[in-house]
Amino acid sequence: MQEKGQEGPGRARKARNGPGNDNRAVLPVFLVTFPFFALIAAGYAAARARLLPLEAIPGLNTFVLYFALPCMLLRFGAGTPIAQLLDGSVALIWGASALAVVAGVVMFTRNARIGWNDAAFGALVAAFPNTGFMGVPLLVAILGAQAAGPMIITIAFDLVVTSSLCIALSRLDGAGEAGSGGRHGASQAARKALRGILVNPMPWSILLGVLLSAARWQLPGPIDRTIAMLADAASPVALFTIGAVLARSALLAREHVASAAVAEAMGTGSAAMPKAPLADVLPVVAVKLLLHPVLVWALGAGAIALGLPLSHAALVVIVLVAALPSASNVSMLAERFGADNGRIARIILWTTVAAFFSFPLAVGLLR
């Protein structure tokens, strides 16, 4: 009742001040989010202009994935109360919404042109936000360190469950398994997914952070400072790398089309894969930036009404996580498993550009 009493005057003031009040609420958020998107744009421009060699981008990605980002997640995990890291309500709402997005995208996009492989990775790019590279530093800057706990839960679920499920679905038509059926392809994909989880340092850094939080153990000073230095580098390098990866995907796709056209003209190759039409791209973009956060909000609000112990603050965090653009590493996974990487890269690019405008609006609506 006290919260309602507090909200009432705010709503009355908003009604008196008119729509201009919403603009004033969004502007400070935009000023906070602008540097994050500016770093992405800088990475994109550097790679497109070849100031950053394309061969250097995997090195940046390796630094972020294996060194800086795990250290950042470890520090946030160790500094977050264990109850927030083991919040089953957050895991339930996030998991239900992610699985619903995967099921819906696969169901409505699979057709004569888009088989299980492309539909599954389209579902993954719709359900997997860029929480690690972008969401953690961005939402901590907006909401404070208390946002880390729910985000860590979403990262763990997406890495272990959502990714593995979509990889398994991608093998149902036997894609990439010449002379073998879908069952063999699915089992091989499951082994690849498990191996990918085991060698990915992010789940292990999250687990170590949870253990440190539960034991309330402090790392020795020199080790803690070393981890802090790597963690501080995670945000700018990760954002710059996102832009560089997007630019590389666009450049490589253009070069592939050009080389395939030359080979076809000379009679030494087959026709290039046609560029994915916008009808195969924009609906997935809309699902990622609009339907996914709305679904998380609806499920969370309904669960709270039914008595689920989910705090409003945690719900706001996971709704904003869902409003983030798609994870850039989905493009590399799609390429590895033989899906239409050009389509996936375009979806990631479109969600990243559109989120420059949509994400501050989402924050303004929820704050």
mmCIF file of C-alpha atoms in Angstrom:
data_model
loop_
_atom_site.group_PDB
_atom_site.id
_atom_site.type_symbol
_atom_site.label_atom_id
_atom_site.label_comp_id
_atom_site.label_asym_id
_atom_site.label_seq_id
_atom_site.Cartn_x
_atom_site.Cartn_y
_atom_site.Cartn_z
ATOM 1 C CA MET A 1 0.000 0.000 0.000
ATOM 2 C CA GLN A 2 2.866 2.349 0.721
ATOM 3 C CA GLU A 3 4.298 1.842 -2.771
ATOM 4 C CA LYS A 4 0.939 2.682 -4.329
ATOM 5 C CA GLY A 5 0.771 5.773 -2.212
ATOM 6 C CA GLN A 6 4.187 6.784 -3.389
ATOM 7 C CA GLU A 7 3.365 6.141 -7.040
ATOM 8 C CA GLY A 8 0.156 8.155 -6.983
ATOM 9 C CA PRO A 9 1.696 11.629 -6.649
ATOM 10 C CA GLY A 10 4.254 10.719 -9.331
ATOM 11 C CA ARG A 11 1.489 9.813 -11.733
ATOM 12 C CA ALA A 12 -0.385 12.978 -10.853
ATOM 13 C CA ARG A 13 2.701 15.077 -11.513
ATOM 14 C CA LYS A 14 3.203 13.301 -14.851
ATOM 15 C CA ALA A 15 -0.397 14.056 -15.796
ATOM 16 C CA ARG A 16 0.022 17.717 -14.875
ATOM 17 C CA ASN A 17 3.333 18.113 -16.650
ATOM 18 C CA GLY A 18 2.198 16.409 -19.841
ATOM 19 C CA PRO A 19 4.202 14.356 -22.328
ATOM 20 C CA GLY A 20 7.257 16.570 -22.020
ATOM 21 C CA ASN A 21 7.901 14.941 -18.639
ATOM 22 C CA ASP A 22 8.487 11.590 -20.399
ATOM 23 C CA ASN A 23 11.071 13.225 -22.634
ATOM 24 C CA ARG A 24 12.889 14.611 -19.599
ATOM 25 C CA ALA A 25 12.814 11.136 -18.015
ATOM 26 C CA VAL A 26 14.322 9.465 -21.089
ATOM 27 C CA LEU A 27 17.026 12.072 -21.773
ATOM 28 C CA PRO A 28 19.195 11.240 -18.710
ATOM 29 C CA VAL A 29 18.981 7.548 -19.630
ATOM 30 C CA PHE A 30 20.007 8.332 -23.191
ATOM 31 C CA LEU A 31 23.010 10.269 -21.885
ATOM 32 C CA VAL A 32 24.063 7.197 -19.882
ATOM 33 C CA THR A 33 23.555 4.716 -22.740
ATOM 34 C CA PHE A 34 25.133 6.885 -25.449
ATOM 35 C CA PRO A 35 28.801 6.090 -24.594
ATOM 36 C CA PHE A 36 28.085 2.356 -24.714
ATOM 37 C CA PHE A 37 26.606 2.533 -28.212
ATOM 38 C CA ALA A 38 29.287 5.033 -29.253
ATOM 39 C CA LEU A 39 31.972 2.459 -28.431
ATOM 40 C CA ILE A 40 30.128 -0.099 -30.567
ATOM 41 C CA ALA A 41 29.995 2.419 -33.417
ATOM 42 C CA ALA A 42 33.711 3.134 -32.982
ATOM 43 C CA GLY A 43 34.552 -0.550 -33.295
ATOM 44 C CA TYR A 44 32.332 -0.852 -36.354
ATOM 45 C CA ALA A 45 33.957 2.165 -38.019
ATOM 46 C CA ALA A 46 37.476 0.978 -37.192
ATOM 47 C CA ALA A 47 36.882 -2.416 -38.774
ATOM 48 C CA ARG A 48 35.042 -1.046 -41.813
ATOM 49 C CA ALA A 49 37.879 1.416 -42.474
ATOM 50 C CA ARG A 50 40.419 -1.405 -41.930
ATOM 51 C CA LEU A 51 42.108 0.661 -39.210
ATOM 52 C CA LEU A 52 41.575 -2.477 -37.169
ATOM 53 C CA PRO A 53 42.688 -5.473 -39.255
ATOM 54 C CA LEU A 54 40.018 -8.150 -39.513
ATOM 55 C CA GLU A 55 42.635 -10.671 -38.410
ATOM 56 C CA ALA A 56 42.955 -8.832 -35.076
ATOM 57 C CA ILE A 57 39.267 -9.152 -34.168
ATOM 58 C CA PRO A 58 39.479 -12.791 -32.973
ATOM 59 C CA GLY A 59 42.270 -11.693 -30.631
ATOM 60 C CA LEU A 60 40.067 -8.985 -29.120
ATOM 61 C CA ASN A 61 37.236 -11.480 -28.799
ATOM 62 C CA THR A 62 39.534 -13.957 -27.049
ATOM 63 C CA PHE A 63 40.755 -11.316 -24.602
ATOM 64 C CA VAL A 64 37.194 -10.362 -23.665
ATOM 65 C CA LEU A 65 35.775 -13.889 -23.534
ATOM 66 C CA TYR A 66 38.635 -15.639 -21.743
ATOM 67 C CA PHE A 67 40.126 -12.901 -19.564
ATOM 68 C CA ALA A 68 38.271 -9.614 -19.043
ATOM 69 C CA LEU A 69 34.626 -10.713 -18.981
ATOM 70 C CA PRO A 70 35.162 -13.734 -16.679
ATOM 71 C CA CYS A 71 36.980 -11.458 -14.234
ATOM 72 C CA MET A 72 34.103 -8.970 -14.326
ATOM 73 C CA LEU A 73 31.516 -11.714 -13.735
ATOM 74 C CA LEU A 74 33.656 -13.186 -10.954
ATOM 75 C CA ARG A 75 33.853 -9.836 -9.163
ATOM 76 C CA PHE A 76 30.127 -9.166 -9.483
ATOM 77 C CA GLY A 77 29.306 -12.704 -8.381
ATOM 78 C CA ALA A 78 31.606 -12.562 -5.372
ATOM 79 C CA GLY A 79 30.193 -9.184 -4.341
ATOM 80 C CA THR A 80 26.523 -10.160 -4.705
ATOM 81 C CA PRO A 81 24.568 -11.743 -1.825
ATOM 82 C CA ILE A 82 24.144 -15.468 -2.393
ATOM 83 C CA ALA A 83 20.352 -15.183 -2.133
ATOM 84 C CA GLN A 84 20.285 -12.981 -5.249
ATOM 85 C CA LEU A 85 22.506 -15.398 -7.184
ATOM 86 C CA LEU A 86 20.225 -18.334 -6.334
ATOM 87 C CA ASP A 87 16.907 -16.566 -6.957
ATOM 88 C CA GLY A 88 14.705 -19.335 -8.333
ATOM 89 C CA SER A 89 11.941 -16.888 -9.235
ATOM 90 C CA VAL A 90 14.230 -14.992 -11.607
ATOM 91 C CA ALA A 91 15.409 -18.258 -13.171
ATOM 92 C CA LEU A 92 11.819 -19.465 -13.598
ATOM 93 C CA ILE A 93 10.507 -16.312 -15.284
ATOM 94 C CA TRP A 94 13.570 -15.867 -17.469
ATOM 95 C CA GLY A 95 13.646 -19.533 -18.443
ATOM 96 C CA ALA A 96 9.945 -19.663 -19.281
ATOM 97 C CA SER A 97 10.157 -16.555 -21.448
ATOM 98 C CA ALA A 98 13.308 -17.740 -23.246
ATOM 99 C CA LEU A 99 11.806 -21.139 -24.025
ATOM 100 C CA ALA A 100 8.582 -19.494 -25.209
ATOM 101 C CA VAL A 101 10.540 -17.225 -27.569
ATOM 102 C CA VAL A 102 12.512 -20.179 -28.945
ATOM 103 C CA ALA A 103 9.368 -22.240 -29.505
ATOM 104 C CA GLY A 104 7.475 -19.352 -31.084
ATOM 105 C CA VAL A 105 10.236 -18.273 -33.465
ATOM 106 C CA VAL A 106 10.910 -21.836 -34.630
ATOM 107 C CA MET A 107 7.206 -22.478 -35.111
ATOM 108 C CA PHE A 108 6.472 -19.323 -37.098
ATOM 109 C CA THR A 109 9.659 -19.016 -39.174
ATOM 110 C CA ARG A 110 10.282 -22.594 -40.306
ATOM 111 C CA ASN A 111 9.078 -23.035 -43.881
ATOM 112 C CA ALA A 112 10.206 -24.327 -47.274
ATOM 113 C CA ARG A 113 13.164 -21.899 -47.327
ATOM 114 C CA ILE A 114 14.060 -21.916 -43.629
ATOM 115 C CA GLY A 115 14.736 -25.378 -42.253
ATOM 116 C CA TRP A 116 15.413 -26.487 -38.712
ATOM 117 C CA ASN A 117 18.992 -25.225 -38.816
ATOM 118 C CA ASP A 118 18.208 -21.633 -39.784
ATOM 119 C CA ALA A 119 15.007 -21.540 -37.709
ATOM 120 C CA ALA A 120 16.851 -22.725 -34.595
ATOM 121 C CA PHE A 121 19.574 -20.099 -34.867
ATOM 122 C CA GLY A 122 16.951 -17.470 -35.659
ATOM 123 C CA ALA A 123 15.300 -18.487 -32.386
ATOM 124 C CA LEU A 124 18.612 -18.297 -30.539
ATOM 125 C CA VAL A 125 19.365 -14.803 -31.826
ATOM 126 C CA ALA A 126 15.849 -13.750 -30.733
ATOM 127 C CA ALA A 127 16.123 -15.218 -27.232
ATOM 128 C CA PHE A 128 19.801 -14.606 -26.397
ATOM 129 C CA PRO A 129 20.523 -10.962 -25.450
ATOM 130 C CA ASN A 130 24.001 -9.486 -25.357
ATOM 131 C CA THR A 131 24.064 -9.566 -21.574
ATOM 132 C CA GLY A 132 27.728 -10.386 -21.032
ATOM 133 C CA PHE A 133 29.432 -8.000 -23.435
ATOM 134 C CA MET A 134 26.908 -5.176 -23.093
ATOM 135 C CA GLY A 135 24.181 -5.743 -20.508
ATOM 136 C CA VAL A 136 26.245 -6.140 -17.348
ATOM 137 C CA PRO A 137 28.223 -2.882 -17.611
ATOM 138 C CA LEU A 138 25.247 -0.965 -19.037
ATOM 139 C CA LEU A 139 22.645 -2.001 -16.465
ATOM 140 C CA VAL A 140 25.071 -1.666 -13.569
ATOM 141 C CA ALA A 141 25.707 1.911 -14.734
ATOM 142 C CA ILE A 142 21.954 2.591 -14.853
ATOM 143 C CA LEU A 143 20.577 0.582 -11.921
ATOM 144 C CA GLY A 144 23.596 0.006 -9.702
ATOM 145 C CA ALA A 145 25.475 -3.099 -8.582
ATOM 146 C CA GLN A 146 22.280 -4.762 -7.330
ATOM 147 C CA ALA A 147 21.382 -5.473 -10.967
ATOM 148 C CA ALA A 148 24.270 -7.947 -11.273
ATOM 149 C CA GLY A 149 22.573 -10.846 -9.477
ATOM 150 C CA PRO A 150 19.569 -11.272 -11.804
ATOM 151 C CA MET A 151 21.782 -10.707 -14.856
ATOM 152 C CA ILE A 152 24.188 -13.450 -13.815
ATOM 153 C CA ILE A 153 21.243 -15.854 -13.562
ATOM 154 C CA THR A 154 20.102 -14.977 -17.093
ATOM 155 C CA ILE A 155 23.626 -15.410 -18.478
ATOM 156 C CA ALA A 156 23.963 -18.855 -16.903
ATOM 157 C CA PHE A 157 20.577 -19.972 -18.249
ATOM 158 C CA ASP A 158 21.268 -18.724 -21.770
ATOM 159 C CA LEU A 159 24.725 -20.290 -21.917
ATOM 160 C CA VAL A 160 23.684 -23.674 -20.559
ATOM 161 C CA VAL A 161 20.034 -24.162 -21.555
ATOM 162 C CA THR A 162 18.979 -21.829 -24.378
ATOM 163 C CA SER A 163 22.111 -22.283 -26.477
ATOM 164 C CA SER A 164 22.181 -26.067 -26.036
ATOM 165 C CA LEU A 165 18.495 -26.390 -26.887
ATOM 166 C CA CYS A 166 18.795 -24.347 -30.073
ATOM 167 C CA ILE A 167 21.902 -26.222 -31.193
ATOM 168 C CA ALA A 168 20.055 -29.509 -30.691
ATOM 169 C CA LEU A 169 17.034 -28.199 -32.630
ATOM 170 C CA SER A 170 19.305 -27.100 -35.467
ATOM 171 C CA ARG A 171 20.269 -30.720 -36.099
ATOM 172 C CA LEU A 172 16.738 -32.105 -36.467
ATOM 173 C CA ASP A 173 16.870 -31.898 -40.253
ATOM 174 C CA GLY A 174 20.369 -33.430 -40.347
ATOM 175 C CA ALA A 175 21.876 -30.115 -41.427
ATOM 176 C CA GLY A 176 25.577 -30.339 -41.963
ATOM 177 C CA GLU A 177 25.548 -34.132 -41.534
ATOM 178 C CA ALA A 178 26.021 -35.543 -45.001
ATOM 179 C CA GLY A 179 24.801 -39.083 -45.279
ATOM 180 C CA SER A 180 23.388 -39.158 -41.759
ATOM 181 C CA GLY A 181 20.009 -38.658 -40.209
ATOM 182 C CA GLY A 182 18.821 -35.990 -37.844
ATOM 183 C CA ARG A 183 19.273 -38.253 -34.799
ATOM 184 C CA HIS A 184 23.001 -38.667 -35.409
ATOM 185 C CA GLY A 185 23.312 -34.939 -36.095
ATOM 186 C CA ALA A 186 21.479 -34.078 -32.878
ATOM 187 C CA SER A 187 23.698 -36.351 -30.774
ATOM 188 C CA GLN A 188 26.835 -34.885 -32.327
ATOM 189 C CA ALA A 189 25.495 -31.373 -31.766
ATOM 190 C CA ALA A 190 24.759 -32.225 -28.134
ATOM 191 C CA ARG A 191 28.367 -33.297 -27.656
ATOM 192 C CA LYS A 192 29.584 -30.082 -29.298
ATOM 193 C CA ALA A 193 27.278 -28.012 -27.108
ATOM 194 C CA LEU A 194 28.478 -29.772 -23.953
ATOM 195 C CA ARG A 195 32.102 -29.314 -24.976
ATOM 196 C CA GLY A 196 31.409 -25.638 -25.679
ATOM 197 C CA ILE A 197 29.946 -25.171 -22.199
ATOM 198 C CA LEU A 198 32.877 -26.919 -20.543
ATOM 199 C CA VAL A 199 35.527 -24.813 -22.303
ATOM 200 C CA ASN A 200 33.607 -21.542 -21.945
ATOM 201 C CA PRO A 201 35.111 -19.648 -18.989
ATOM 202 C CA MET A 202 31.966 -17.606 -18.310
ATOM 203 C CA PRO A 203 29.932 -20.337 -16.541
ATOM 204 C CA TRP A 204 32.995 -21.283 -14.489
ATOM 205 C CA SER A 205 33.634 -17.677 -13.460
ATOM 206 C CA ILE A 206 29.980 -17.378 -12.436
ATOM 207 C CA LEU A 207 30.236 -20.597 -10.406
ATOM 208 C CA LEU A 208 33.431 -19.429 -8.709
ATOM 209 C CA GLY A 209 31.804 -16.092 -7.891
ATOM 210 C CA VAL A 210 28.818 -17.906 -6.362
ATOM 211 C CA LEU A 211 31.148 -20.029 -4.229
ATOM 212 C CA LEU A 212 33.091 -16.973 -3.062
ATOM 213 C CA SER A 213 29.840 -15.211 -2.191
ATOM 214 C CA ALA A 214 28.520 -18.227 -0.290
ATOM 215 C CA ALA A 215 31.777 -18.652 1.646
ATOM 216 C CA ARG A 216 32.170 -14.881 2.152
ATOM 217 C CA TRP A 217 35.822 -15.299 1.267
ATOM 218 C CA GLN A 218 37.971 -12.410 0.075
ATOM 219 C CA LEU A 219 40.657 -12.972 -2.542
ATOM 220 C CA PRO A 220 44.234 -12.027 -1.572
ATOM 221 C CA GLY A 221 45.017 -8.393 -2.323
ATOM 222 C CA PRO A 222 47.388 -8.819 -5.301
ATOM 223 C CA ILE A 223 45.089 -11.359 -6.977
ATOM 224 C CA ASP A 224 42.048 -9.182 -6.348
ATOM 225 C CA ARG A 225 43.756 -6.143 -7.889
ATOM 226 C CA THR A 226 44.831 -8.162 -10.936
ATOM 227 C CA ILE A 227 41.279 -9.393 -11.446
ATOM 228 C CA ALA A 228 39.988 -5.844 -10.945
ATOM 229 C CA MET A 229 42.282 -4.502 -13.672
ATOM 230 C CA LEU A 230 41.079 -7.120 -16.156
ATOM 231 C CA ALA A 231 37.462 -6.557 -15.106
ATOM 232 C CA ASP A 232 37.768 -2.808 -15.681
ATOM 233 C CA ALA A 233 38.937 -3.487 -19.240
ATOM 234 C CA ALA A 234 35.954 -5.726 -20.014
ATOM 235 C CA SER A 235 33.345 -3.080 -20.768
ATOM 236 C CA PRO A 236 35.162 -0.805 -23.276
ATOM 237 C CA VAL A 237 36.951 -3.636 -25.078
ATOM 238 C CA ALA A 238 33.804 -5.779 -25.250
ATOM 239 C CA LEU A 239 31.707 -2.954 -26.693
ATOM 240 C CA PHE A 240 34.399 -2.041 -29.216
ATOM 241 C CA THR A 241 34.647 -5.717 -30.175
ATOM 242 C CA ILE A 242 30.889 -5.979 -30.749
ATOM 243 C CA GLY A 243 31.108 -3.247 -33.380
ATOM 244 C CA ALA A 244 34.178 -4.810 -34.970
ATOM 245 C CA VAL A 245 32.501 -8.230 -35.158
ATOM 246 C CA LEU A 246 29.413 -6.717 -36.799
ATOM 247 C CA ALA A 247 31.569 -4.895 -39.353
ATOM 248 C CA ARG A 248 33.578 -8.031 -40.081
ATOM 249 C CA SER A 249 30.397 -10.034 -40.687
ATOM 250 C CA ALA A 250 29.175 -7.424 -43.179
ATOM 251 C CA LEU A 251 32.534 -7.232 -44.968
ATOM 252 C CA LEU A 252 32.980 -10.998 -45.183
ATOM 253 C CA ALA A 253 29.443 -11.450 -46.477
ATOM 254 C CA ARG A 254 30.073 -8.859 -49.186
ATOM 255 C CA GLU A 255 33.384 -10.477 -50.160
ATOM 256 C CA HIS A 256 31.757 -13.919 -50.256
ATOM 257 C CA VAL A 257 29.029 -12.712 -52.595
ATOM 258 C CA ALA A 258 31.576 -10.999 -54.851
ATOM 259 C CA SER A 259 33.896 -14.019 -55.043
ATOM 260 C CA ALA A 260 30.981 -16.370 -55.658
ATOM 261 C CA ALA A 261 29.741 -14.132 -58.474
ATOM 262 C CA VAL A 262 33.185 -14.173 -60.108
ATOM 263 C CA ALA A 263 33.436 -17.945 -59.741
ATOM 264 C CA GLU A 264 29.975 -18.411 -61.231
ATOM 265 C CA ALA A 265 30.825 -16.139 -64.180
ATOM 266 C CA MET A 266 33.968 -18.176 -64.841
ATOM 267 C CA GLY A 267 32.065 -21.422 -64.521
ATOM 268 C CA THR A 268 34.182 -22.617 -61.603
ATOM 269 C CA GLY A 269 31.721 -22.287 -58.752
ATOM 270 C CA SER A 270 28.100 -22.263 -57.722
ATOM 271 C CA ALA A 271 25.850 -19.278 -57.241
ATOM 272 C CA ALA A 272 26.182 -17.306 -54.031
ATOM 273 C CA MET A 273 23.594 -17.732 -51.334
ATOM 274 C CA PRO A 274 20.992 -14.987 -51.855
ATOM 275 C CA LYS A 275 20.817 -12.232 -49.285
ATOM 276 C CA ALA A 276 18.160 -12.925 -46.672
ATOM 277 C CA PRO A 277 15.046 -10.832 -47.394
ATOM 278 C CA LEU A 278 13.880 -8.338 -44.801
ATOM 279 C CA ALA A 279 10.824 -10.530 -44.238
ATOM 280 C CA ASP A 280 13.194 -13.088 -42.687
ATOM 281 C CA VAL A 281 15.014 -10.464 -40.607
ATOM 282 C CA LEU A 282 12.656 -7.778 -39.285
ATOM 283 C CA PRO A 283 10.144 -10.102 -37.549
ATOM 284 C CA VAL A 284 12.962 -11.624 -35.498
ATOM 285 C CA VAL A 285 14.246 -8.121 -34.683
ATOM 286 C CA ALA A 286 10.760 -7.213 -33.442
ATOM 287 C CA VAL A 287 10.586 -10.361 -31.330
ATOM 288 C CA LYS A 288 13.953 -9.588 -29.736
ATOM 289 C CA LEU A 289 13.389 -5.924 -28.908
ATOM 290 C CA LEU A 290 9.613 -5.830 -28.364
ATOM 291 C CA LEU A 291 8.003 -9.212 -27.756
ATOM 292 C CA HIS A 292 10.726 -10.671 -25.540
ATOM 293 C CA PRO A 293 10.749 -7.864 -22.924
ATOM 294 C CA VAL A 294 6.945 -7.603 -22.992
ATOM 295 C CA LEU A 295 6.700 -11.364 -22.437
ATOM 296 C CA VAL A 296 9.129 -11.238 -19.500
ATOM 297 C CA TRP A 297 7.167 -8.360 -17.976
ATOM 298 C CA ALA A 298 3.816 -10.134 -18.432
ATOM 299 C CA LEU A 299 5.046 -13.416 -16.960
ATOM 300 C CA GLY A 300 6.775 -11.651 -14.077
ATOM 301 C CA ALA A 301 3.834 -9.397 -13.236
ATOM 302 C CA GLY A 302 1.460 -12.359 -13.388
ATOM 303 C CA ALA A 303 3.734 -14.431 -11.177
ATOM 304 C CA ILE A 304 3.993 -11.621 -8.609
ATOM 305 C CA ALA A 305 0.199 -11.327 -8.587
ATOM 306 C CA LEU A 306 -0.004 -15.070 -7.904
ATOM 307 C CA GLY A 307 2.376 -14.753 -4.962
ATOM 308 C CA LEU A 308 5.726 -15.740 -6.490
ATOM 309 C CA PRO A 309 8.545 -14.213 -4.395
ATOM 310 C CA LEU A 310 9.923 -12.097 -7.238
ATOM 311 C CA SER A 311 10.921 -8.551 -6.357
ATOM 312 C CA HIS A 312 9.919 -5.656 -8.570
ATOM 313 C CA ALA A 313 13.565 -4.595 -8.824
ATOM 314 C CA ALA A 314 14.616 -8.029 -10.116
ATOM 315 C CA LEU A 315 11.757 -8.002 -12.625
ATOM 316 C CA VAL A 316 12.860 -4.616 -13.966
ATOM 317 C CA VAL A 317 16.394 -5.954 -14.424
ATOM 318 C CA ILE A 318 15.387 -9.031 -16.422
ATOM 319 C CA VAL A 319 12.912 -7.044 -18.532
ATOM 320 C CA LEU A 320 15.728 -4.669 -19.486
ATOM 321 C CA VAL A 321 18.016 -7.631 -20.163
ATOM 322 C CA ALA A 322 15.387 -8.922 -22.587
ATOM 323 C CA ALA A 323 15.312 -5.480 -24.244
ATOM 324 C CA LEU A 324 19.036 -5.677 -25.081
ATOM 325 C CA PRO A 325 20.157 -6.387 -28.655
ATOM 326 C CA SER A 326 21.061 -9.912 -29.716
ATOM 327 C CA ALA A 327 24.326 -11.504 -28.606
ATOM 328 C CA SER A 328 27.072 -11.146 -31.195
ATOM 329 C CA ASN A 329 28.488 -14.622 -30.569
ATOM 330 C CA VAL A 330 25.359 -16.207 -32.089
ATOM 331 C CA SER A 331 26.756 -15.243 -35.485
ATOM 332 C CA MET A 332 29.886 -17.319 -34.869
ATOM 333 C CA LEU A 333 27.799 -20.261 -33.655
ATOM 334 C CA ALA A 334 25.597 -20.060 -36.746
ATOM 335 C CA GLU A 335 28.646 -20.100 -39.000
ATOM 336 C CA ARG A 336 30.115 -23.039 -37.128
ATOM 337 C CA PHE A 337 26.954 -25.119 -37.530
ATOM 338 C CA GLY A 338 26.325 -24.214 -41.162
ATOM 339 C CA ALA A 339 23.320 -21.904 -40.734
ATOM 340 C CA ASP A 340 22.677 -18.760 -42.790
ATOM 341 C CA ASN A 341 25.205 -16.589 -41.002
ATOM 342 C CA GLY A 342 24.377 -13.595 -43.212
ATOM 343 C CA ARG A 343 20.792 -13.564 -41.922
ATOM 344 C CA ILE A 344 21.903 -13.929 -38.301
ATOM 345 C CA ALA A 345 24.494 -11.152 -38.665
ATOM 346 C CA ARG A 346 21.870 -8.817 -40.152
ATOM 347 C CA ILE A 347 19.505 -9.523 -37.262
ATOM 348 C CA ILE A 348 22.260 -8.741 -34.745
ATOM 349 C CA LEU A 349 23.147 -5.539 -36.591
ATOM 350 C CA TRP A 350 19.513 -4.400 -36.823
ATOM 351 C CA THR A 351 18.821 -5.115 -33.143
ATOM 352 C CA THR A 352 21.970 -3.250 -32.111
ATOM 353 C CA VAL A 353 21.103 -0.179 -34.184
ATOM 354 C CA ALA A 354 17.439 -0.184 -33.151
ATOM 355 C CA ALA A 355 18.307 -0.681 -29.470
ATOM 356 C CA PHE A 356 20.121 2.658 -29.523
ATOM 357 C CA PHE A 357 16.613 4.171 -29.533
ATOM 358 C CA SER A 358 14.439 1.422 -28.024
ATOM 359 C CA PHE A 359 16.539 0.607 -24.960
ATOM 360 C CA PRO A 360 16.510 4.117 -23.410
ATOM 361 C CA LEU A 361 12.744 4.190 -23.963
ATOM 362 C CA ALA A 362 12.389 0.865 -22.152
ATOM 363 C CA VAL A 363 14.460 2.159 -19.238
ATOM 364 C CA GLY A 364 12.412 5.352 -19.123
ATOM 365 C CA LEU A 365 9.166 3.376 -18.991
ATOM 366 C CA LEU A 366 10.331 1.080 -16.194
ATOM 367 C CA ARG A 367 12.171 3.495 -13.898
#
